[in-house]
Coordinates of C-alpha atoms in Angstrom, one line a residue:
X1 CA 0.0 0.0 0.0
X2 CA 1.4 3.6 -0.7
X3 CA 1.5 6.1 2.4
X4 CA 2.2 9.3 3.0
X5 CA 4.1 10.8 5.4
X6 CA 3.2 13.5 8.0
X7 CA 5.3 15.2 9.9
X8 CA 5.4 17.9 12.6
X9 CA 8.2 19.0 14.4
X10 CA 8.3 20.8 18.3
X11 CA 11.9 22.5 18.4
X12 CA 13.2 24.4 22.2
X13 CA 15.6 27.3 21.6
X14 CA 17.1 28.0 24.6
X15 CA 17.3 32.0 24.7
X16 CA 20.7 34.2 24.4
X17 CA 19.6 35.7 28.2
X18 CA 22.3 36.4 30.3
X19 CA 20.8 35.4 33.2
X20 CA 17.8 32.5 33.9
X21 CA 13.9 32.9 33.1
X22 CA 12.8 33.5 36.5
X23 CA 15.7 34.3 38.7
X24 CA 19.0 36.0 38.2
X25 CA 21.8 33.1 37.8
X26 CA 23.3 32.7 34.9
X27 CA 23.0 30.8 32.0
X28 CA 26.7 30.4 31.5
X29 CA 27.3 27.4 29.5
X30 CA 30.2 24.3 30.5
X31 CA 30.6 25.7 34.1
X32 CA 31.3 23.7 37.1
X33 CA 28.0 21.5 37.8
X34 CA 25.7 23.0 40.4
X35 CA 26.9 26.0 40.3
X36 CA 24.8 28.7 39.0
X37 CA 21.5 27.4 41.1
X38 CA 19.7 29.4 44.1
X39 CA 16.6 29.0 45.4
X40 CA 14.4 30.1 42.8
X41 CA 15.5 27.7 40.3
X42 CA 16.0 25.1 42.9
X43 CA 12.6 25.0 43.6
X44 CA 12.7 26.0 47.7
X45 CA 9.6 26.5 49.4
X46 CA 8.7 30.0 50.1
X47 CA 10.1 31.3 47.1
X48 CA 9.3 33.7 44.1
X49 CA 9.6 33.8 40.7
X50 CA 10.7 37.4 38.9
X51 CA 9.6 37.1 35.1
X52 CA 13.4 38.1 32.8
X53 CA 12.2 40.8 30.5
X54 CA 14.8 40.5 27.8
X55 CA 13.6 36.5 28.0
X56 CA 10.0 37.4 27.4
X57 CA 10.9 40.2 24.5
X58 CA 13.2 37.7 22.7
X59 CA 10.2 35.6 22.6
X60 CA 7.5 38.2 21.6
X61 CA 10.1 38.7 18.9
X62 CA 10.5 34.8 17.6
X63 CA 6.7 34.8 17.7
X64 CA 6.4 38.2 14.9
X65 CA 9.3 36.8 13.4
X66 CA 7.2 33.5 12.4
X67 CA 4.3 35.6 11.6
X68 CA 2.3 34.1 14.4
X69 CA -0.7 36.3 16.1
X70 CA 0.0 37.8 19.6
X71 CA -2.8 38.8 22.0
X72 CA -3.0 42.0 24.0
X73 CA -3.4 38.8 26.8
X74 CA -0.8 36.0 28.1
X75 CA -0.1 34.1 31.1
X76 CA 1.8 31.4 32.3
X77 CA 0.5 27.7 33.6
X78 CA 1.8 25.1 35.8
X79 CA 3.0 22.4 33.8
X80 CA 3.2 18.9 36.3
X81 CA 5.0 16.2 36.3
X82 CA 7.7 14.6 38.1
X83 CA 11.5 13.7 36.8
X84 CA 14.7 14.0 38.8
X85 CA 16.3 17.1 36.5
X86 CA 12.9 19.0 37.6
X87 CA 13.7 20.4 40.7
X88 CA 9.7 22.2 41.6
X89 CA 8.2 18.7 39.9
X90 CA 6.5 21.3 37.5
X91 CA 7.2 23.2 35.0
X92 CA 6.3 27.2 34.6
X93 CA 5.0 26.9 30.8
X94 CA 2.3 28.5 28.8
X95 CA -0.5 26.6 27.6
X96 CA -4.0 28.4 27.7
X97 CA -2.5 32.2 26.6
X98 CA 0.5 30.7 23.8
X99 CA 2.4 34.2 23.3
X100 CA 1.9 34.0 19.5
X101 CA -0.3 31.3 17.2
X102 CA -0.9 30.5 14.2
X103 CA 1.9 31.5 12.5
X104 CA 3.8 30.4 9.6
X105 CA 7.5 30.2 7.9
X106 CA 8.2 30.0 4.3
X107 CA 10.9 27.8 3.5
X108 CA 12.5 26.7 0.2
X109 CA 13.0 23.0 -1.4
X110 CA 14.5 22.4 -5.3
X111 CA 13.2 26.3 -6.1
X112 CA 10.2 26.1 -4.8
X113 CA 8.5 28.3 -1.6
X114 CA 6.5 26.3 0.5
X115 CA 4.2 27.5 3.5
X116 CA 4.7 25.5 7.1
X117 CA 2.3 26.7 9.7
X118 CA 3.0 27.4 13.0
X119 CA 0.6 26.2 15.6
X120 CA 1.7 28.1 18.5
X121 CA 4.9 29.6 20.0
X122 CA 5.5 30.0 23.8
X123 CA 7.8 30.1 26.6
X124 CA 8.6 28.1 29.4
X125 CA 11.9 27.2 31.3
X126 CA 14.0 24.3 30.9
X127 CA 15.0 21.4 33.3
X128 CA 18.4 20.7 34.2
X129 CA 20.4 17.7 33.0
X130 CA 21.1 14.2 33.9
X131 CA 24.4 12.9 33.8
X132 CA 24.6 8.9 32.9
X133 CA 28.2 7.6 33.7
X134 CA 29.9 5.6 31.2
X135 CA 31.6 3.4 33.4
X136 CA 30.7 -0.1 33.8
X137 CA 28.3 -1.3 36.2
X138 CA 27.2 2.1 37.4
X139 CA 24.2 2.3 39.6
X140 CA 23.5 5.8 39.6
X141 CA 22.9 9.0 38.0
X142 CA 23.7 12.8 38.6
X143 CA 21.9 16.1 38.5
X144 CA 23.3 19.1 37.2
X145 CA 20.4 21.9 37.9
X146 CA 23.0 24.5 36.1
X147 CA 20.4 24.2 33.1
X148 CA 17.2 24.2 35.2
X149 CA 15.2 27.4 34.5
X150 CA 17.1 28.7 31.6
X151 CA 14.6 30.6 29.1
X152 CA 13.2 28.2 26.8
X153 CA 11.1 28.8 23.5
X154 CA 8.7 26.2 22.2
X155 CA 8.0 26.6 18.7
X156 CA 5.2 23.8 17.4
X157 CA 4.4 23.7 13.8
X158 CA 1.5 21.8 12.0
X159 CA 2.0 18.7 10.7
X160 CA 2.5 20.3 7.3
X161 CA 5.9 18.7 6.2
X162 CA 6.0 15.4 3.8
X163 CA 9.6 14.7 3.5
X164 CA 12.8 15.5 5.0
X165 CA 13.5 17.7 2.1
X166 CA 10.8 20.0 3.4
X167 CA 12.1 19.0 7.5
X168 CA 16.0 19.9 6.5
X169 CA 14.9 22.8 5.2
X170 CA 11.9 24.2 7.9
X171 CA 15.0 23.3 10.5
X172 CA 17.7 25.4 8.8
X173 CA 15.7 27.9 8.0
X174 CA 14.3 28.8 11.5
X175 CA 17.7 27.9 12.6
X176 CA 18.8 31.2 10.3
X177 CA 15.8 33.1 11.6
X178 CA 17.0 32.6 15.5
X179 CA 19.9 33.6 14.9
X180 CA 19.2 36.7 12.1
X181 CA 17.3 38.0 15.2
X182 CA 20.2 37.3 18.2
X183 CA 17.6 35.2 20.2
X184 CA 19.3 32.3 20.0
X185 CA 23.4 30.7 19.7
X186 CA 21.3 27.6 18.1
X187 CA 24.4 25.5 19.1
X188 CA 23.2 22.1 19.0
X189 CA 26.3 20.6 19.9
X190 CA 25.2 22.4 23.4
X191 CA 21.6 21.8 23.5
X192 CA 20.8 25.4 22.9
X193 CA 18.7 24.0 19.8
X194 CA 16.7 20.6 20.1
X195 CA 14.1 19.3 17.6
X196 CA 11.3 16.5 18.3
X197 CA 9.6 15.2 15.8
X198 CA 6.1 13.7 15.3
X199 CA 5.5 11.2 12.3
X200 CA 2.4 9.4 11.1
X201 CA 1.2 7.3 7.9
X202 CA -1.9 7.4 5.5
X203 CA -3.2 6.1 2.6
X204 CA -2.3 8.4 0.0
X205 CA -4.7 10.5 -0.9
X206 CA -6.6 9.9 2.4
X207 CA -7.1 13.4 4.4
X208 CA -7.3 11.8 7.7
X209 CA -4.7 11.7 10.0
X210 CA -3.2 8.5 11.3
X211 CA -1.7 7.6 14.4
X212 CA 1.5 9.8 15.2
X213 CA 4.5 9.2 17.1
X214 CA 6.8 11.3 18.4
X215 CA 10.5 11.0 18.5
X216 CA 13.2 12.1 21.6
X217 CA 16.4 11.9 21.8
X218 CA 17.4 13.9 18.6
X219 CA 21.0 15.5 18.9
X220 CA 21.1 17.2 15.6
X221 CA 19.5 17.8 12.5
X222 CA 20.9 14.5 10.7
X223 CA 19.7 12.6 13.2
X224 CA 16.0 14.2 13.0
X225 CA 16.0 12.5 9.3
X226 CA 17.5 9.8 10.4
X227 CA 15.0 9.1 12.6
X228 CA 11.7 10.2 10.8
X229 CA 13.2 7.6 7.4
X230 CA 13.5 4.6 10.2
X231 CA 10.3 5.4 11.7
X232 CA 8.0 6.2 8.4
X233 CA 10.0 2.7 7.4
X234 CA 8.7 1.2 10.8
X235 CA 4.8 2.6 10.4
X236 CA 4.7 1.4 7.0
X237 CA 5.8 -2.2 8.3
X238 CA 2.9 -2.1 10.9
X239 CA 0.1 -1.0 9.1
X240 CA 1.6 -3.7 5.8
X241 CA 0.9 -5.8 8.4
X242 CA -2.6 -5.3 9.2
X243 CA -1.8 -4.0 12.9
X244 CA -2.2 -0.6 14.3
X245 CA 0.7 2.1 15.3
X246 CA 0.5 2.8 18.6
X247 CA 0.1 6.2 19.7
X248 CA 3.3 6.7 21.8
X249 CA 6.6 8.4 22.5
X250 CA 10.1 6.6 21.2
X251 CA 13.6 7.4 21.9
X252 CA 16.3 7.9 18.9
X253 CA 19.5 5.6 19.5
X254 CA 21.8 6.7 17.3
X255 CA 24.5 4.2 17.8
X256 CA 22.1 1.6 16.4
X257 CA 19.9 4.2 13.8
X258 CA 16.7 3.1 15.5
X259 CA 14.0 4.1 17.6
X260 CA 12.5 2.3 20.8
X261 CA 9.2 3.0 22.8
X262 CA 9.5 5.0 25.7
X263 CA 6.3 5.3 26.9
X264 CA 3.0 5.8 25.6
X265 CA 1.7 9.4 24.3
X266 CA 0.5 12.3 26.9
X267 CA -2.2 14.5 26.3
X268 CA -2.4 17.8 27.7
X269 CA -5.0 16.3 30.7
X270 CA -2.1 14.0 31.8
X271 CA -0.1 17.2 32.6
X272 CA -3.0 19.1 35.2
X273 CA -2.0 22.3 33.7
X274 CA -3.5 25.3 35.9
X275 CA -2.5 29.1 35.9
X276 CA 0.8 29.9 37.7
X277 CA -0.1 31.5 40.8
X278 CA 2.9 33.4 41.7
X279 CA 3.3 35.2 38.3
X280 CA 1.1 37.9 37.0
X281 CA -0.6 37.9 33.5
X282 CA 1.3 40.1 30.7
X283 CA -0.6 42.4 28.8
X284 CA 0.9 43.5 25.8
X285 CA 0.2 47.0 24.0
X286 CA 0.7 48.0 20.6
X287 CA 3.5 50.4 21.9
X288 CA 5.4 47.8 23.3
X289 CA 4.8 45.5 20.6
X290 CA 6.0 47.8 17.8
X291 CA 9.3 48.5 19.4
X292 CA 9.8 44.8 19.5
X293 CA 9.1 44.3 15.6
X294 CA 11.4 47.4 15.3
X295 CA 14.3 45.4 16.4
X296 CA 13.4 42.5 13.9
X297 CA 16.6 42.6 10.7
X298 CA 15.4 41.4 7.2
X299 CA 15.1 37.7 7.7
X300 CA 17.3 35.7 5.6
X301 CA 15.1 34.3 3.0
X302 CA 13.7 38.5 2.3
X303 CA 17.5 38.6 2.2
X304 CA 18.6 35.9 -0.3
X305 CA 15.9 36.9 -2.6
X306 CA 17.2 40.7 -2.4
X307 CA 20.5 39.5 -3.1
X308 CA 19.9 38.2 -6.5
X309 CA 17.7 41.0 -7.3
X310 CA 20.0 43.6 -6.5
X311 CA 23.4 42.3 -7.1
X312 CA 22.3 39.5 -9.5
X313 CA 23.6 36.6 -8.0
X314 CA 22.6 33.4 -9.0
X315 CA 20.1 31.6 -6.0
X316 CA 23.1 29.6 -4.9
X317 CA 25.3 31.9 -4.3
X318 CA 22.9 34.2 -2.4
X319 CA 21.9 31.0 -0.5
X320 CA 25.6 30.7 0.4
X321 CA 25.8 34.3 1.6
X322 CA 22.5 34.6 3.7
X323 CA 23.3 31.4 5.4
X324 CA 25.4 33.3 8.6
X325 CA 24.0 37.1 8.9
X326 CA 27.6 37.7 9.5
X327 CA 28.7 36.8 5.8
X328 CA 25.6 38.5 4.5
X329 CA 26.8 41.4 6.9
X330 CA 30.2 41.3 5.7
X331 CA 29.4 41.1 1.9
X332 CA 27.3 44.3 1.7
X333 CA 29.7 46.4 3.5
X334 CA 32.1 45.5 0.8
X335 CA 29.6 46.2 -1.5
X336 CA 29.3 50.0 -0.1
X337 CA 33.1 50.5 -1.0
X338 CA 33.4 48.7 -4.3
X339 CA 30.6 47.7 -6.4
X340 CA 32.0 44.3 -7.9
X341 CA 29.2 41.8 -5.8
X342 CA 30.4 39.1 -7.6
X343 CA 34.1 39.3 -6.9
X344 CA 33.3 39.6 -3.1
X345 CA 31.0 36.7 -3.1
X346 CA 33.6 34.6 -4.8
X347 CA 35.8 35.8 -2.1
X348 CA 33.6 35.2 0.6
X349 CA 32.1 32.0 -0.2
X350 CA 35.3 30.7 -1.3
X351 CA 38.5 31.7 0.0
X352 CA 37.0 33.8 3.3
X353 CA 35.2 30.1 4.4
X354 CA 37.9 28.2 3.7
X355 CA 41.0 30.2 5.7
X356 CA 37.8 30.0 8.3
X357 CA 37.8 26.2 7.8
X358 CA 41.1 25.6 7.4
X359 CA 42.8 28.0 10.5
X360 CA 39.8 27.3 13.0
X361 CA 38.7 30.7 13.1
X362 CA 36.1 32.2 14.6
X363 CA 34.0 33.8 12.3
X364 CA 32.9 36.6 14.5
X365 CA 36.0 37.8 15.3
X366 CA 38.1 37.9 12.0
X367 CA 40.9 40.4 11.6
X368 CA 40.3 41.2 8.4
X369 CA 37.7 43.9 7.9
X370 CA 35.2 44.1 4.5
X371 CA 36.8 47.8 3.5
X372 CA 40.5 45.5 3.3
X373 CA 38.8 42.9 1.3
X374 CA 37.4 45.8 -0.9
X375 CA 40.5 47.3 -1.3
X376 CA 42.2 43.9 -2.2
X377 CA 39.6 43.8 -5.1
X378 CA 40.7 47.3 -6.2
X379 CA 44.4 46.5 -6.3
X380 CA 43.9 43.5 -8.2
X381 CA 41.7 45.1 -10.6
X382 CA 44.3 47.8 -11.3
X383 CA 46.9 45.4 -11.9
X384 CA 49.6 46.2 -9.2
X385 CA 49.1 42.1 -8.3
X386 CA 48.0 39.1 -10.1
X387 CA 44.8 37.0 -9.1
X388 CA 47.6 34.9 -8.0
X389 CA 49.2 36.5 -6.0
X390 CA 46.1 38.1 -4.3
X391 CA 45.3 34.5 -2.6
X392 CA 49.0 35.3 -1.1
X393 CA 48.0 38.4 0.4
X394 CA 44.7 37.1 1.8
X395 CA 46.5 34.8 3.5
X396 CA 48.3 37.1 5.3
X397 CA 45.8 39.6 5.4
X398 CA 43.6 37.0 7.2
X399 CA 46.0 36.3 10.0
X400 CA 47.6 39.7 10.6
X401 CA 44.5 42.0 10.0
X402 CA 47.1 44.0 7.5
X403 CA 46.0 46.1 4.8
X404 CA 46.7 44.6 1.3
X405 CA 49.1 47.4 0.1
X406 CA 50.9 46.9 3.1
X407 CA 51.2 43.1 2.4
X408 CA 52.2 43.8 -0.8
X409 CA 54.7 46.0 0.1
X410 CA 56.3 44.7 2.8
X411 CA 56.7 41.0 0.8
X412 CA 57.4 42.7 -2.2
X413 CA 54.5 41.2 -4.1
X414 CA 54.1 44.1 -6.6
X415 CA 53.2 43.0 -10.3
X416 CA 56.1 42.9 -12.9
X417 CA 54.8 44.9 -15.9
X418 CA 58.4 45.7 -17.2
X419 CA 58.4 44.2 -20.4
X420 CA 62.6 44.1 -20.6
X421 CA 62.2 42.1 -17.4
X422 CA 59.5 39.9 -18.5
X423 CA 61.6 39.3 -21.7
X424 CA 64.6 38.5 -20.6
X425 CA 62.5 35.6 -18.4
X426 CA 61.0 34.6 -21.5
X427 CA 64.1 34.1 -23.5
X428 CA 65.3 31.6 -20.7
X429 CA 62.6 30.0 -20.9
X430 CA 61.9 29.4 -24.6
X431 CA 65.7 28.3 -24.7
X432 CA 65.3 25.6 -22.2
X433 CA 62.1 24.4 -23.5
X434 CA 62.6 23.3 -27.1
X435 CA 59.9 20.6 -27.0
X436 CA 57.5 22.9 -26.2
X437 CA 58.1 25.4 -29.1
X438 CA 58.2 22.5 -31.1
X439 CA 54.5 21.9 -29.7
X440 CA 53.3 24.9 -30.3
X441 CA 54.5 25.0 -33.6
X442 CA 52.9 22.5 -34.8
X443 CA 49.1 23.6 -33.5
X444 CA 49.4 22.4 -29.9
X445 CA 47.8 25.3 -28.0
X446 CA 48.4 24.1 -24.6
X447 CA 52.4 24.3 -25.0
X448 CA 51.9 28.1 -24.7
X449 CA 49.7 27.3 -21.9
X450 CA 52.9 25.6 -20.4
X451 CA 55.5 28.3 -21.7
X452 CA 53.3 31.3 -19.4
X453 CA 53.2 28.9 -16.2
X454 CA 57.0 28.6 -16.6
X455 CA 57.2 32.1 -16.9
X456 CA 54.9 32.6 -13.8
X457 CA 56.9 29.7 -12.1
X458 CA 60.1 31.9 -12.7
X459 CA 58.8 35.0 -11.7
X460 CA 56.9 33.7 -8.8
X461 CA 54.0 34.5 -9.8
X462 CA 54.3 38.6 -9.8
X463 CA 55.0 38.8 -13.8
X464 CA 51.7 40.4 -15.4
X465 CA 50.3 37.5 -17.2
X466 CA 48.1 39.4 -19.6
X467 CA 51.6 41.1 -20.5
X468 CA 53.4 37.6 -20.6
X469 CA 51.0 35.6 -22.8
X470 CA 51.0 38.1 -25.7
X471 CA 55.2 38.3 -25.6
X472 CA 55.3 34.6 -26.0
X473 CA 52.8 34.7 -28.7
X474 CA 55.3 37.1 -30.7
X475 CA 58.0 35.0 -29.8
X476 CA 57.2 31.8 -30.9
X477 CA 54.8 32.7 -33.4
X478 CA 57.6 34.6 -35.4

């Protein structure tokens, strides 16, 4: 039988606050266990809860980021249940007043714009960790509550996606969004970015939803589609078989690329949700709310599409470009100085990423600025170096922060345009190379191809090469 697949996907964002969502540790990241904890987000008795501003505008501004509606009316609800890394055995969430619903995200798959609704987006804080150890035969776990009660942002779409085409993409592109806006680091690698997904089957065609299950234990986006291919695999299996999926939560093991059945699925009833009694309702005004959409940047797909409609790039290379506002950041100030967008996106997307790649740099903190790359662009295009050569001073310019006429002067990298130097290089080089005259001679184009890399080779790389190839066509072609 053919099926199709639905799927949904929750993600939590945990916010770029300095300090927690209801108290004023920090939210440091890799400290000492225990550790940034006090008795707010420990849970004591007797104690209050003091909403973080800056949490609760970071969210307001996720929520008109995804397009999502936001009442003049929120509050926040008692979520409870009981697990060891939840300190208060509840959880201060939202779930009758959702800060913004019914929202949506356009996202792109093979050229194509395709519309993923958002159901609701809200805010809540997060629980702290458990820490297994690896050694054998251990009995026990530990607590870190560092993490418990750092902002958290719930962002729940429809089930609107079909493939992980579509789920890639809906996951990199709010990734982009969070981090366009500074709400988010989005490192995953930290937990600041974590994706569930939910996944059911029907009969193609069929406008009735089956059965879904939803997936834990997802540590980055390959193994979201990982895990939603196994499990669409796994549904399919069932219902082939005539039996029924159960409704149910399953755990991701990535060492084995399979899911298992954690427990069966909650409904919202299970979790006695009730308004939070020590925190006030927020009421939002239209004054507040517009200073919040002030703060909102053009959002990288507005971006990519501006990109190739300004500076006519082609959709790749403005993808490439949009995909860290800091690139896109960078290109358009070098834009300002020199118009030549196509030179600095080569530059960018090739030889900028790969020094970044290649020297471990951090891309927020490079030494070279865009007005040095513009003026790199200038110099080559005047000819005082070669294209060569300009790959040289990049380098350097890349690792010192240098200007590129410094560079340039202070290895002496200055193009030779002298044409009694550059012939006197080419009479060596035509004497020791009889073969290749020969070559030429006799219609082989790529021996002259050989005879101006020899020249180059000679010259290391500073002769002009323009200059160069149309002496050697004189010479031997006399």
């Amino acid at each position: 039988m053919e099926y199709e697949v639905v799927i949904g996907l929750e993600t939590h964002a945990e916010l770029a606050t300095v300090t927690k969502l209801f108290c004023g540790c920090s939210t440091k990241f890799g400290v000492e266990p225990n550790t940034q904890v006090c008795p707010v987000c420990l849970g004591m008795p007797g104690v209050l809860p003091v909403m973080n501003k800056k949490a609760f505008e970071y969210a307001m501004k996720a929520a008109i980021a995804l397009n999502c509606k936001i009442d003049e009316f929120t509050n926040f609800d008692r979520k409870s249940y009981y697990y060891p890394d939840l300190p208060k055995n509840y959880q201060i969430s939202q779930n009758y007043y959702n800060l913004g619903v019914d929202g949506y995200m356009d996202i792109g798959v093979n050229g194509t714009i395709s519309r993923i609704r958002i159901h609701n987006v809200h805010l809540e804080e997060e629980a702290g960790k458990l820490i297994h150890p690896e050694e054998i035969g251990a009995d026990y776990s530990l607590v870190d509550f560092n993490r418990a009660g750092v902002p958290l942002l719930e962002i729940v779409s429809y089930p609107d996606m079909r493939n992980v085409d579509e789920v890639e993409s809906y996951m990199q592109t709010l990734r982009k969004i969070l981090l366009y806006t500074g709400i988010s680091d989005c490192k995953m690698q930290e937990g600041s970015l974590r994706f569930e997904a939910s996944i059911s089957l029907r009969k193609k065609g069929s406008d009735k939803l089956g059965d879904r299950v939803e997936i834990k234990n997802l540590n980055s986006m390959k193994s979201v589609l990982k895990a939603i291919e196994y499990e669409a695999k796994r549904q399919s299996e069932v219902l082939d078989r005539g039996e029924k999926v159960d409704r149910e939560t399953r755990l991701w093991d990535e060492l084995n690329e399979r899911s298992a059945r954690m427990r069966s699925k909650e409904e919202a009833q299970d979790y006695r949700y009730f308004p939070e009694p020590d925190l006030l309702p927020v009421l939002i005004d239209e004054k507040w709310l517009r200073a919040i959409k002030d703060t909102i940047p053009e959002l990288p797909l507005a971006r990519r599409q501006r990109f190739m409609e300004t500076f006519a790039l082609s959709e790749y290379d403005a993808s490439l470009l949009t995909d860290e506002k800091i690139l896109a950041d960078f290109f358009e100030e070098c834009v300002k100085v020199v118009n030549r967008p196509k030179a600095f996106c080569n530059w960018i997307t090739n030889d900028l990423l790969r020094e970044v790649k290649d020297r471990k740099l951090d891309i927020y903190n490079l030494k070279i600025k865009p007005k040095q790359l513009a003026a790199l662009v200038e110099i080559i295009e005047k000819g005082t170096i070669s294209s060569t050569i300009a790959k040289e001073v990049f380098s350097e310019m890349i690792l010192t922060g240098k200007d590129p006429k410094t560079v340039v002067d202070e290895k002496k990298l200055a193009q030779i345009s002298d044409e009694g130097l550059i012939e006197a290089v080419i009479t060596r080089v035509i004497s020791s190379n009889p073969d290749a005259i020969e070559d030429y001679k006799k219609g082989k184009k790529n021996a002259l191809t050989f005879l101006v890399g020899q020249v180059m080779k000679e010259t290391k790389g500073k002769a002009n090469p323009k200059i160069v190839n149309e002496m050697l066509v004189k010479k031997v072609g006399a």
